[in-house]
Amino acid sequence: MVTADKLNELQLEPEVPELDLSWLNLDTEWGVSAEPGRKGLTLQQINKSLYGDIPATSEDSSARPRGAAPPEGATPRMTPWVLGDATETFSDSAGLLYDEAVSRQWSSATDIPWDTMDELPEDIERAMVQLCTSLTEVEFIAGDVPGKWLPRIAADHFESGLFLMSQVMDEARHTDVFRKRALANGGGLLLQGGGGGLRQILEAEDFTQMSSMLHILGEGFVQSLFRLGELIAHNEAEKRIFRLAAQDESRHVAYGVTHLKYTLENDPEKAEEVHWTLDMFENTLVDPDQANPGLAGALVYLLGDGDVDEGWRLFWHVRRKQVLEYLHRLDVAGLSGRLESGRLHPALAGALDEN
Amino acid sequence: MPESDVVKAAKERLEQSGLPSDWLDIPVHWGVKAKEQATPENGGLRFEYLNVDVYGEVPEHWDNNTEIPRGAVPDTRTEQMGYSIFDKAEVWSDLCAGLYEDAIAERWNSSADIPWDTLEPIGSDMERAVCQIATLMSEYGWTKAQTTGRWLQEISYGYIEVKLFLGTVVFDAARLYEVWRKRALSNGGGLGRGGRNWKFLPLTQSYTFSEFCVASIMHDSMLLALLRHGEQLAQTEAERSIYELCQKDIERHLAYFVDHMRYLMLKEPVRREEIHRYMNKAEWYLAKDGDDTLYSALGVIMGDGREGAEEAMADVAELRREQIETYLGYLTECHLGDREDRLNEELRKWAGIAPEEEVEKIPV
Ligand SMILES: [Fe+2]
Ligand SMILES: [Fe+2]
């Protein structure tokens, strides 16, 4: 062992870094100011002048912030490929949705009134923890997917990157809150409810295809369901969980819709590809073989509060709303006509029938 | 447990209606009531309190490649999801659940929590220097979020606590990116010059999670040492709070990385040499990156303008020495204290540590 004294003897003066002042004379845009507004200093407020110009195509796979001067000397390629074309990932609302995500974060530990959960009848508690088992599972994949795509987002299109980063956080909280509910009130986790197209979202190799499945159809259905959470919840804690999660899902859905809108406006030929993706994903959603055995039963049971006939009636009420809202979102995105052209899966079209 | 009448009746009703009822056959670990610990003094229902009954058993090896929640009963029809991390030693730290909740409890908002109205003109050189640092901070935030996010799809639900925590790291890194961008674009300046990025390759290229962790320890600890100088570097109250808030986030991230590496070294000491190789690589890239822009900008700030920069470089050198010291300090905490002897030659100069040959000449 070298003694401390000896080491001290060997302590040298640290080397002084070279002083290079060339960065004091860059020709990046200068003189930019922003004033905080009602919500503070948001991304919208700094998206000015050249720094707000979103390149339609980015060649830059590095981490250089949009508008910064390129470094001197050789630079490495950071990833094998980025989605440089804005039509691949961009949404005009991404920055706004990120700002909103930051200001509307909540805590599953402290913002849910867990003490309002009284003991529930055994059948209801079982149905609720079954539903939550399926939901924590779905949310788990919903967090993996944006994580997977992050390295492929061009730094020039950072708004989409930031949005996806906020989604990773939101989905962590959803995975967490449904696990918490399952373990909070006497029940536990029950039957896995995999399938239902989760893998198709994960394995998609095109961002817009992925986003149509995840953000528009998948999370759209989830959001419509959560918004009707009052029908499922048995106490204030559960109501709050669904309400807060629905708020988060609205942002995720809004990103998907505005991204698709941006893509279709700039690349109309993409429409048919998205139709195909939705054909496939709708089919998976209603495929009895893919059905999640716990989810449907528990959901119907909870909706009817144990009365299965009433539960079915309300299930179709929920499904009808899901389909209507889905079609509306596609309209807004500029992908209309699935119902009229007979392209919407018959099992979903059938849900629109009032009876 | 004998089936209760109410469950029996529920099954009958479901079956009559053609709905699956097998989920009602699953043995329930009845009585799991995490809510009982959810008092305001305890911080509400924190994730740590879920570690009850079978749900708290984190297996050494997790053998399910689907997204099945830990503690649920498998549906064997579910497709595999392509996860690649199934060993506790590979990712675990007991701190994860707590750090996850801490991150949420300590969350902040760069729009509203920074006193932006305290910004004021600070002179052209100083503004350039602050903006140059801001540009490089953003760059690291971006890289950190991207490279952390990439690991989510590799980690199975067996280690859910780790994934939840990494989710907060991604979100914190997003904020690191945007709060500095905001600083650069709000006070009459603009962005500076991007970095060369060679130093980030050990993060972007990491083939194993362990490599990602040691590269993160290196970058985060060097960043932390810099952020700790916030009081000295900040020109306004706004910057002071940016330094302070970012520092807290990075300390949380390091708490995980370090505790995890400590766990790995205890569980799999045989991997020590392999881990040193990752450090060799990370340090080599950092040294070779050769981008002095950050330190020059710090020189201008510490020298209160370009005229004083030359003289201030001695203080900058001291700060850079602290960076290496902080890095080595964290490595010592993860039982990698032998790193000092093997530190990259260039970084030894930064830290003022004599070259390895000199040290070897000392009689033991
Ligand atoms: Fe979600
Ligand atoms: Fe979501």
PDB file of C-alpha atoms in Angstrom, chain A residues 38-278:
ATOM      1  CA  ARG A  38     -48.716  33.883 -16.858  1.00  0.00           C
ATOM      2  CA  LYS A  39     -47.406  30.311 -16.712  1.00  0.00           C
ATOM      3  CA  GLY A  40     -43.798  31.332 -16.327  1.00  0.00           C
ATOM      4  CA  LEU A  41     -41.249  30.852 -19.064  1.00  0.00           C
ATOM      5  CA  THR A  42     -42.661  28.140 -21.295  1.00  0.00           C
ATOM      6  CA  LEU A  43     -41.141  26.495 -24.352  1.00  0.00           C
ATOM      7  CA  GLN A  44     -43.531  28.481 -26.511  1.00  0.00           C
ATOM      8  CA  GLN A  45     -42.065  31.698 -25.230  1.00  0.00           C
ATOM      9  CA  ILE A  46     -38.495  30.821 -26.160  1.00  0.00           C
ATOM     10  CA  ASN A  47     -39.399  29.363 -29.531  1.00  0.00           C
ATOM     11  CA  LYS A  48     -38.525  32.559 -31.324  1.00  0.00           C
ATOM     12  CA  SER A  49     -36.540  33.738 -34.303  1.00  0.00           C
ATOM     13  CA  LEU A  50     -34.220  31.147 -35.828  1.00  0.00           C
ATOM     14  CA  TYR A  51     -34.430  29.005 -32.717  1.00  0.00           C
ATOM     15  CA  GLY A  52     -38.094  28.406 -33.440  1.00  0.00           C
ATOM     16  CA  ASP A  53     -37.507  27.349 -37.042  1.00  0.00           C
ATOM     17  CA  ILE A  54     -38.169  23.659 -37.302  1.00  0.00           C
ATOM     18  CA  PRO A  55     -36.223  22.141 -40.167  1.00  0.00           C
ATOM     19  CA  ALA A  56     -38.322  19.912 -42.395  1.00  0.00           C
ATOM     20  CA  THR A  57     -35.304  17.664 -42.675  1.00  0.00           C
ATOM     21  CA  SER A  58     -32.512  17.262 -40.189  1.00  0.00           C
ATOM     22  CA  GLU A  59     -29.228  15.681 -41.130  1.00  0.00           C
ATOM     23  CA  ASP A  60     -27.858  15.944 -37.631  1.00  0.00           C
ATOM     24  CA  SER A  61     -27.630  12.781 -35.556  1.00  0.00           C
ATOM     25  CA  SER A  62     -25.714  14.524 -32.782  1.00  0.00           C
ATOM     26  CA  ALA A  63     -27.032  15.995 -29.548  1.00  0.00           C
ATOM     27  CA  ARG A  64     -26.451  19.569 -30.701  1.00  0.00           C
ATOM     28  CA  PRO A  65     -29.360  21.773 -29.657  1.00  0.00           C
ATOM     29  CA  ARG A  66     -31.303  23.316 -32.517  1.00  0.00           C
ATOM     30  CA  GLY A  67     -29.749  26.630 -33.449  1.00  0.00           C
ATOM     31  CA  ALA A  68     -26.347  26.015 -31.850  1.00  0.00           C
ATOM     32  CA  ALA A  69     -23.191  26.331 -33.950  1.00  0.00           C
ATOM     33  CA  PRO A  70     -21.591  23.070 -35.053  1.00  0.00           C
ATOM     34  CA  PRO A  71     -18.459  22.063 -33.152  1.00  0.00           C
ATOM     35  CA  GLU A  72     -15.016  22.404 -34.644  1.00  0.00           C
ATOM     36  CA  GLY A  73     -13.177  19.272 -35.632  1.00  0.00           C
ATOM     37  CA  ALA A  74     -14.374  15.782 -36.285  1.00  0.00           C
ATOM     38  CA  THR A  75     -17.570  14.599 -34.631  1.00  0.00           C
ATOM     39  CA  PRO A  76     -18.854  11.060 -34.339  1.00  0.00           C
ATOM     40  CA  ARG A  77     -22.115   9.714 -35.583  1.00  0.00           C
ATOM     41  CA  MET A  78     -24.169   9.245 -32.423  1.00  0.00           C
ATOM     42  CA  THR A  79     -26.709   6.664 -33.573  1.00  0.00           C
ATOM     43  CA  PRO A  80     -26.937   4.568 -36.704  1.00  0.00           C
ATOM     44  CA  TRP A  81     -29.931   6.571 -37.816  1.00  0.00           C
ATOM     45  CA  VAL A  82     -32.276   9.282 -36.693  1.00  0.00           C
ATOM     46  CA  LEU A  83     -35.665  10.137 -38.059  1.00  0.00           C
ATOM     47  CA  GLY A  84     -34.515  13.290 -39.760  1.00  0.00           C
ATOM     48  CA  ASP A  85     -37.685  13.968 -41.713  1.00  0.00           C
ATOM     49  CA  ALA A  86     -40.081  16.026 -39.584  1.00  0.00           C
ATOM     50  CA  THR A  87     -43.040  14.098 -40.991  1.00  0.00           C
ATOM     51  CA  GLU A  88     -41.706  11.049 -39.160  1.00  0.00           C
ATOM     52  CA  THR A  89     -42.057  12.345 -35.608  1.00  0.00           C
ATOM     53  CA  PHE A  90     -43.084  15.969 -35.424  1.00  0.00           C
ATOM     54  CA  SER A  91     -46.210  17.478 -33.958  1.00  0.00           C
ATOM     55  CA  ASP A  92     -46.957  21.197 -33.777  1.00  0.00           C
ATOM     56  CA  SER A  93     -48.325  20.653 -30.289  1.00  0.00           C
ATOM     57  CA  ALA A  94     -45.460  18.624 -28.838  1.00  0.00           C
ATOM     58  CA  GLY A  95     -43.823  21.566 -27.045  1.00  0.00           C
ATOM     59  CA  LEU A  96     -47.115  22.703 -25.580  1.00  0.00           C
ATOM     60  CA  LEU A  97     -47.976  19.169 -24.478  1.00  0.00           C
ATOM     61  CA  TYR A  98     -44.586  18.849 -22.806  1.00  0.00           C
ATOM     62  CA  ASP A  99     -45.094  22.126 -20.930  1.00  0.00           C
ATOM     63  CA  GLU A 100     -48.481  20.909 -19.836  1.00  0.00           C
ATOM     64  CA  ALA A 101     -47.047  17.568 -18.732  1.00  0.00           C
ATOM     65  CA  VAL A 102     -44.504  19.318 -16.549  1.00  0.00           C
ATOM     66  CA  SER A 103     -47.055  21.535 -14.885  1.00  0.00           C
ATOM     67  CA  ARG A 104     -49.601  18.759 -14.359  1.00  0.00           C
ATOM     68  CA  GLN A 105     -47.447  16.068 -12.807  1.00  0.00           C
ATOM     69  CA  TRP A 106     -49.005  14.373  -9.825  1.00  0.00           C
ATOM     70  CA  SER A 107     -47.933  11.938  -7.166  1.00  0.00           C
ATOM     71  CA  SER A 108     -49.584   8.576  -6.725  1.00  0.00           C
ATOM     72  CA  ALA A 109     -48.272   8.595  -3.148  1.00  0.00           C
ATOM     73  CA  THR A 110     -49.828  11.857  -2.011  1.00  0.00           C
ATOM     74  CA  ASP A 111     -52.471  12.992  -4.517  1.00  0.00           C
ATOM     75  CA  ILE A 112     -54.697   9.939  -4.191  1.00  0.00           C
ATOM     76  CA  PRO A 113     -56.849   9.927  -1.049  1.00  0.00           C
ATOM     77  CA  TRP A 114     -55.977   6.338  -0.180  1.00  0.00           C
ATOM     78  CA  ASP A 115     -57.742   6.670   3.165  1.00  0.00           C
ATOM     79  CA  THR A 116     -61.112   6.888   1.419  1.00  0.00           C
ATOM     80  CA  MET A 117     -60.866   3.237   0.443  1.00  0.00           C
ATOM     81  CA  ASP A 118     -63.092   1.212   2.697  1.00  0.00           C
ATOM     82  CA  GLU A 119     -63.207  -2.529   2.643  1.00  0.00           C
ATOM     83  CA  LEU A 120     -65.078  -3.648  -0.478  1.00  0.00           C
ATOM     84  CA  PRO A 121     -67.189  -6.783  -0.901  1.00  0.00           C
ATOM     85  CA  GLU A 122     -64.920  -9.665  -1.861  1.00  0.00           C
ATOM     86  CA  ASP A 123     -66.222 -10.008  -5.428  1.00  0.00           C
ATOM     87  CA  ILE A 124     -65.842  -6.291  -6.125  1.00  0.00           C
ATOM     88  CA  GLU A 125     -62.343  -6.122  -4.630  1.00  0.00           C
ATOM     89  CA  ARG A 126     -61.321  -9.102  -6.747  1.00  0.00           C
ATOM     90  CA  ALA A 127     -62.718  -7.522  -9.889  1.00  0.00           C
ATOM     91  CA  MET A 128     -60.971  -4.240  -9.138  1.00  0.00           C
ATOM     92  CA  VAL A 129     -57.576  -5.830  -8.517  1.00  0.00           C
ATOM     93  CA  GLN A 130     -57.999  -7.912 -11.656  1.00  0.00           C
ATOM     94  CA  LEU A 131     -58.655  -4.766 -13.666  1.00  0.00           C
ATOM     95  CA  CYS A 132     -55.632  -3.102 -12.066  1.00  0.00           C
ATOM     96  CA  THR A 133     -53.428  -6.135 -12.808  1.00  0.00           C
ATOM     97  CA  SER A 134     -54.278  -5.750 -16.489  1.00  0.00           C
ATOM     98  CA  LEU A 135     -53.832  -2.000 -16.396  1.00  0.00           C
ATOM     99  CA  THR A 136     -50.416  -1.967 -14.699  1.00  0.00           C
ATOM    100  CA  GLU A 137     -49.360  -4.370 -17.415  1.00  0.00           C
ATOM    101  CA  VAL A 138     -50.611  -2.234 -20.276  1.00  0.00           C
ATOM    102  CA  GLU A 139     -49.018   0.879 -18.802  1.00  0.00           C
ATOM    103  CA  PHE A 140     -45.702  -0.939 -18.490  1.00  0.00           C
ATOM    104  CA  ILE A 141     -45.483  -1.396 -22.257  1.00  0.00           C
ATOM    105  CA  ALA A 142     -46.740   2.144 -22.833  1.00  0.00           C
ATOM    106  CA  GLY A 143     -43.572   3.350 -21.086  1.00  0.00           C
ATOM    107  CA  ASP A 144     -41.197   0.999 -22.916  1.00  0.00           C
ATOM    108  CA  VAL A 145     -42.307   2.220 -26.324  1.00  0.00           C
ATOM    109  CA  PRO A 146     -41.406   5.931 -26.100  1.00  0.00           C
ATOM    110  CA  GLY A 147     -38.143   4.877 -24.429  1.00  0.00           C
ATOM    111  CA  LYS A 148     -37.327   2.730 -27.418  1.00  0.00           C
ATOM    112  CA  TRP A 149     -37.870   5.615 -29.853  1.00  0.00           C
ATOM    113  CA  LEU A 150     -36.000   8.314 -27.944  1.00  0.00           C
ATOM    114  CA  PRO A 151     -32.556   7.678 -29.493  1.00  0.00           C
ATOM    115  CA  ARG A 152     -34.090   8.002 -32.933  1.00  0.00           C
ATOM    116  CA  ILE A 153     -35.536  11.469 -32.466  1.00  0.00           C
ATOM    117  CA  ALA A 154     -33.477  14.199 -34.124  1.00  0.00           C
ATOM    118  CA  ALA A 155     -32.250  16.880 -31.705  1.00  0.00           C
ATOM    119  CA  ASP A 156     -33.554  19.419 -34.225  1.00  0.00           C
ATOM    120  CA  HIS A 157     -37.038  18.115 -33.463  1.00  0.00           C
ATOM    121  CA  PHE A 158     -36.520  18.229 -29.729  1.00  0.00           C
ATOM    122  CA  GLU A 159     -40.141  19.097 -28.944  1.00  0.00           C
ATOM    123  CA  SER A 160     -41.190  15.567 -29.887  1.00  0.00           C
ATOM    124  CA  GLY A 161     -38.313  14.177 -27.869  1.00  0.00           C
ATOM    125  CA  LEU A 162     -39.322  16.142 -24.788  1.00  0.00           C
ATOM    126  CA  PHE A 163     -42.916  15.040 -25.164  1.00  0.00           C
ATOM    127  CA  LEU A 164     -41.889  11.375 -25.329  1.00  0.00           C
ATOM    128  CA  MET A 165     -39.684  11.859 -22.270  1.00  0.00           C
ATOM    129  CA  SER A 166     -42.684  13.198 -20.372  1.00  0.00           C
ATOM    130  CA  GLN A 167     -44.694  10.233 -21.558  1.00  0.00           C
ATOM    131  CA  VAL A 168     -42.107   7.848 -20.125  1.00  0.00           C
ATOM    132  CA  MET A 169     -42.637   9.558 -16.777  1.00  0.00           C
ATOM    133  CA  ASP A 170     -46.429   9.528 -17.029  1.00  0.00           C
ATOM    134  CA  GLU A 171     -46.507   5.832 -17.856  1.00  0.00           C
ATOM    135  CA  ALA A 172     -44.177   5.042 -14.963  1.00  0.00           C
ATOM    136  CA  ARG A 173     -46.716   6.714 -12.705  1.00  0.00           C
ATOM    137  CA  HIS A 174     -49.580   4.788 -14.296  1.00  0.00           C
ATOM    138  CA  THR A 175     -47.751   1.468 -13.957  1.00  0.00           C
ATOM    139  CA  ASP A 176     -47.160   2.424 -10.352  1.00  0.00           C
ATOM    140  CA  VAL A 177     -50.624   3.697  -9.422  1.00  0.00           C
ATOM    141  CA  PHE A 178     -52.465   0.614 -10.672  1.00  0.00           C
ATOM    142  CA  ARG A 179     -49.999  -1.656  -8.908  1.00  0.00           C
ATOM    143  CA  LYS A 180     -50.571   0.405  -5.786  1.00  0.00           C
ATOM    144  CA  ARG A 181     -54.313   0.071  -6.074  1.00  0.00           C
ATOM    145  CA  ALA A 182     -54.033  -3.686  -6.525  1.00  0.00           C
ATOM    146  CA  LEU A 183     -51.986  -4.012  -3.361  1.00  0.00           C
ATOM    147  CA  ALA A 184     -53.654  -1.371  -1.247  1.00  0.00           C
ATOM    148  CA  ASN A 185     -56.976  -2.706  -0.138  1.00  0.00           C
ATOM    149  CA  GLY A 186     -56.799  -6.386   0.698  1.00  0.00           C
ATOM    150  CA  GLY A 187     -56.644  -7.980  -2.763  1.00  0.00           C
ATOM    151  CA  GLY A 188     -53.484  -8.478  -4.768  1.00  0.00           C
ATOM    152  CA  LEU A 189     -52.392  -9.038  -8.325  1.00  0.00           C
ATOM    153  CA  LEU A 190     -54.412 -11.640 -10.206  1.00  0.00           C
ATOM    154  CA  LEU A 191     -54.275 -12.995 -13.726  1.00  0.00           C
ATOM    155  CA  GLN A 192     -51.909 -11.551 -16.283  1.00  0.00           C
ATOM    156  CA  GLY A 193     -53.814 -10.060 -19.155  1.00  0.00           C
ATOM    157  CA  GLY A 194     -51.265  -9.911 -21.900  1.00  0.00           C
ATOM    158  CA  GLY A 195     -51.792  -9.822 -25.586  1.00  0.00           C
ATOM    159  CA  GLY A 196     -54.293  -7.398 -27.028  1.00  0.00           C
ATOM    160  CA  GLY A 197     -51.738  -5.975 -29.408  1.00  0.00           C
ATOM    161  CA  LEU A 198     -49.147  -4.789 -26.892  1.00  0.00           C
ATOM    162  CA  ARG A 199     -46.413  -6.522 -28.809  1.00  0.00           C
ATOM    163  CA  GLN A 200     -47.478  -5.001 -32.099  1.00  0.00           C
ATOM    164  CA  ILE A 201     -46.941  -1.555 -30.645  1.00  0.00           C
ATOM    165  CA  LEU A 202     -43.546  -2.525 -29.318  1.00  0.00           C
ATOM    166  CA  GLU A 203     -42.346  -4.195 -32.492  1.00  0.00           C
ATOM    167  CA  ALA A 204     -43.449  -1.507 -34.969  1.00  0.00           C
ATOM    168  CA  GLU A 205     -40.492  -0.197 -36.941  1.00  0.00           C
ATOM    169  CA  ASP A 206     -42.181   2.936 -38.210  1.00  0.00           C
ATOM    170  CA  PHE A 207     -42.854   5.771 -35.788  1.00  0.00           C
ATOM    171  CA  THR A 208     -46.134   6.905 -37.297  1.00  0.00           C
ATOM    172  CA  GLN A 209     -47.426   3.350 -37.406  1.00  0.00           C
ATOM    173  CA  MET A 210     -46.454   2.938 -33.772  1.00  0.00           C
ATOM    174  CA  SER A 211     -48.034   6.240 -32.819  1.00  0.00           C
ATOM    175  CA  SER A 212     -51.322   5.425 -34.588  1.00  0.00           C
ATOM    176  CA  MET A 213     -51.544   2.208 -32.620  1.00  0.00           C
ATOM    177  CA  LEU A 214     -50.321   3.482 -29.271  1.00  0.00           C
ATOM    178  CA  HIS A 215     -51.424   7.100 -29.089  1.00  0.00           C
ATOM    179  CA  ILE A 216     -54.557   7.140 -31.189  1.00  0.00           C
ATOM    180  CA  LEU A 217     -56.221   3.752 -30.947  1.00  0.00           C
ATOM    181  CA  GLY A 218     -54.753   2.166 -27.808  1.00  0.00           C
ATOM    182  CA  GLU A 219     -54.476   5.154 -25.510  1.00  0.00           C
ATOM    183  CA  GLY A 220     -57.559   6.654 -27.100  1.00  0.00           C
ATOM    184  CA  PHE A 221     -59.607   3.665 -25.937  1.00  0.00           C
ATOM    185  CA  VAL A 222     -57.933   3.790 -22.540  1.00  0.00           C
ATOM    186  CA  GLN A 223     -58.627   7.490 -22.191  1.00  0.00           C
ATOM    187  CA  SER A 224     -62.297   7.096 -23.102  1.00  0.00           C
ATOM    188  CA  LEU A 225     -62.526   4.349 -20.489  1.00  0.00           C
ATOM    189  CA  PHE A 226     -60.728   6.342 -17.793  1.00  0.00           C
ATOM    190  CA  ARG A 227     -62.971   9.308 -18.427  1.00  0.00           C
ATOM    191  CA  LEU A 228     -65.881   7.052 -17.516  1.00  0.00           C
ATOM    192  CA  GLY A 229     -63.959   5.939 -14.443  1.00  0.00           C
ATOM    193  CA  GLU A 230     -66.815   7.131 -12.240  1.00  0.00           C
ATOM    194  CA  LEU A 231     -68.743   4.097 -13.472  1.00  0.00           C
ATOM    195  CA  ILE A 232     -66.030   1.740 -12.278  1.00  0.00           C
ATOM    196  CA  ALA A 233     -64.758   3.423  -9.136  1.00  0.00           C
ATOM    197  CA  HIS A 234     -66.089   2.592  -5.704  1.00  0.00           C
ATOM    198  CA  ASN A 235     -64.487   5.337  -3.706  1.00  0.00           C
ATOM    199  CA  GLU A 236     -62.861   8.727  -4.004  1.00  0.00           C
ATOM    200  CA  ALA A 237     -59.368   7.232  -4.330  1.00  0.00           C
ATOM    201  CA  GLU A 238     -60.300   5.171  -7.386  1.00  0.00           C
ATOM    202  CA  LYS A 239     -62.174   8.079  -8.941  1.00  0.00           C
ATOM    203  CA  ARG A 240     -59.134  10.284  -8.537  1.00  0.00           C
ATOM    204  CA  ILE A 241     -56.839   7.660 -10.066  1.00  0.00           C
ATOM    205  CA  PHE A 242     -58.963   7.440 -13.196  1.00  0.00           C
ATOM    206  CA  ARG A 243     -59.430  11.192 -13.421  1.00  0.00           C
ATOM    207  CA  LEU A 244     -55.730  12.004 -13.118  1.00  0.00           C
ATOM    208  CA  ALA A 245     -54.647   9.195 -15.422  1.00  0.00           C
ATOM    209  CA  ALA A 246     -57.240  10.312 -17.998  1.00  0.00           C
ATOM    210  CA  GLN A 247     -55.746  13.787 -17.918  1.00  0.00           C
ATOM    211  CA  ASP A 248     -52.313  12.339 -18.758  1.00  0.00           C
ATOM    212  CA  GLU A 249     -53.747  10.115 -21.468  1.00  0.00           C
ATOM    213  CA  SER A 250     -55.380  13.145 -23.087  1.00  0.00           C
ATOM    214  CA  ARG A 251     -51.923  14.549 -23.717  1.00  0.00           C
ATOM    215  CA  HIS A 252     -50.673  11.289 -25.171  1.00  0.00           C
ATOM    216  CA  VAL A 253     -53.670  11.034 -27.456  1.00  0.00           C
ATOM    217  CA  ALA A 254     -53.333  14.685 -28.460  1.00  0.00           C
ATOM    218  CA  TYR A 255     -49.728  14.100 -29.440  1.00  0.00           C
ATOM    219  CA  GLY A 256     -50.720  11.150 -31.625  1.00  0.00           C
ATOM    220  CA  VAL A 257     -53.511  13.062 -33.309  1.00  0.00           C
ATOM    221  CA  THR A 258     -51.441  16.181 -33.977  1.00  0.00           C
ATOM    222  CA  HIS A 259     -48.489  14.128 -35.152  1.00  0.00           C
ATOM    223  CA  LEU A 260     -50.640  12.232 -37.626  1.00  0.00           C
ATOM    224  CA  LYS A 261     -52.168  15.503 -38.783  1.00  0.00           C
ATOM    225  CA  TYR A 262     -48.719  16.970 -39.386  1.00  0.00           C
ATOM    226  CA  THR A 263     -47.599  13.855 -41.220  1.00  0.00           C
ATOM    227  CA  LEU A 264     -50.646  13.635 -43.457  1.00  0.00           C
ATOM    228  CA  GLU A 265     -50.504  17.328 -44.312  1.00  0.00           C
ATOM    229  CA  ASN A 266     -46.901  16.999 -45.386  1.00  0.00           C
ATOM    230  CA  ASP A 267     -46.944  13.478 -46.707  1.00  0.00           C
ATOM    231  CA  PRO A 268     -50.503  12.575 -47.776  1.00  0.00           C
ATOM    232  CA  GLU A 269     -49.341   9.292 -49.251  1.00  0.00           C
ATOM    233  CA  LYS A 270     -48.744   8.004 -45.759  1.00  0.00           C
ATOM    234  CA  ALA A 271     -52.525   7.753 -45.262  1.00  0.00           C
ATOM    235  CA  GLU A 272     -52.911   4.322 -46.780  1.00  0.00           C
ATOM    236  CA  GLU A 273     -50.101   2.926 -44.653  1.00  0.00           C
ATOM    237  CA  VAL A 274     -51.775   4.236 -41.516  1.00  0.00           C
ATOM    238  CA  HIS A 275     -55.111   2.747 -42.646  1.00  0.00           C
ATOM    239  CA  TRP A 276     -53.401  -0.620 -42.999  1.00  0.00           C
ATOM    240  CA  THR A 277     -51.892  -0.291 -39.543  1.00  0.00           C
ATOM    241  CA  LEU A 278     -55.284   0.489 -38.072  1.00  0.00           C
TER     242      LEU A 278
END
